[in-house]
XYZ file of C-alpha atoms in Angstrom:
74
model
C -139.586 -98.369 -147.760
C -139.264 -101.958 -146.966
C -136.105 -104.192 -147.584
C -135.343 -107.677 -147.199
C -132.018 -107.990 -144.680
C -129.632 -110.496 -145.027
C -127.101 -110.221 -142.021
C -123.862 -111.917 -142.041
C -121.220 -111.751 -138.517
C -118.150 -110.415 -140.030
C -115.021 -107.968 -139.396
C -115.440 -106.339 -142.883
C -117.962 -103.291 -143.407
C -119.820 -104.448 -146.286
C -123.852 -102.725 -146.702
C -124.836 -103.522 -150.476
C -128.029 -102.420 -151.615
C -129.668 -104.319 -154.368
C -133.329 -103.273 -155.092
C -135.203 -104.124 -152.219
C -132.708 -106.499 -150.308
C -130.062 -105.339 -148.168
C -126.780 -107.215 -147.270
C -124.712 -106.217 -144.396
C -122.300 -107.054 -142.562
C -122.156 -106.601 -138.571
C -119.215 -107.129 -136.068
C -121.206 -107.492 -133.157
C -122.127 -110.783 -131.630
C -126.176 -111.404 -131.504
C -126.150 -111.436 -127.952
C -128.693 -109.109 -125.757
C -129.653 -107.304 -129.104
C -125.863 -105.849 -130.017
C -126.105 -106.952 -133.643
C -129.594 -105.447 -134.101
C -128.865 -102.114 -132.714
C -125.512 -102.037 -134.784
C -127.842 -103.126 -137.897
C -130.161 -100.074 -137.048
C -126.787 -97.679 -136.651
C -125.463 -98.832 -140.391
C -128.551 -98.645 -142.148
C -129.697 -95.090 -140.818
C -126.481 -94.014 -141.306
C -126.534 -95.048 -144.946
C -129.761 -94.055 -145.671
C -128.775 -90.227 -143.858
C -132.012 -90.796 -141.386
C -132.413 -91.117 -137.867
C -132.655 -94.149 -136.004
C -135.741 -93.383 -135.330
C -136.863 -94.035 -138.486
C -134.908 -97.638 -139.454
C -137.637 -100.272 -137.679
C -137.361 -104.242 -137.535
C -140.310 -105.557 -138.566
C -139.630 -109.037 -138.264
C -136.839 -111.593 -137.869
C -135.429 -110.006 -134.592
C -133.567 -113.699 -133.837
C -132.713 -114.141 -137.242
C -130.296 -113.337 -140.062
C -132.908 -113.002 -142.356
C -134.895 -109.890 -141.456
C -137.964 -107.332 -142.090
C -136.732 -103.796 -141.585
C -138.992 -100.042 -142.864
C -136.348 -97.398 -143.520
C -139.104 -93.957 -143.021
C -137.048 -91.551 -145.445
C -138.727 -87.838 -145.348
C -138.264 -86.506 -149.323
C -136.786 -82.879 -149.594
């Protein structure tokens, strides 16, 4: 699936899910990639997959971003 992230830089652990937009909250700073590979770590954890399968799309720079969460079904 594809979702719509919007990331915000805060302390608090917030990851709502609403449809196909995501809002999450990351304590890293966006500095050599930290907040995008803590993005990848929440969402895959959430969605129970691996890393592997969470993927930015688009809006690596951004707070706005592309992401394709690969979930296998059972």
């Amino acid at each position: 699936m594809k979702y719509r992230v919007s990331v915000h830089f805060s302390t608090d652990s917030r990851l709502e899910v609403v449809g196909d937009e995501i809002t999450v909250s990351i304590k890293s700073q966006p500095q050599r990639g930290k907040a995008n590979r803590e993005l990848v770590k929440k969402l895959a954890r959430h969605f129970g997959v691996s890393e592997q399968s969470v993927r930015i799309l688009s809006g690596l720079t951004s707070r706005k971003k592309l992401v394709e969460i690969i979930v296998v079904g059972s």
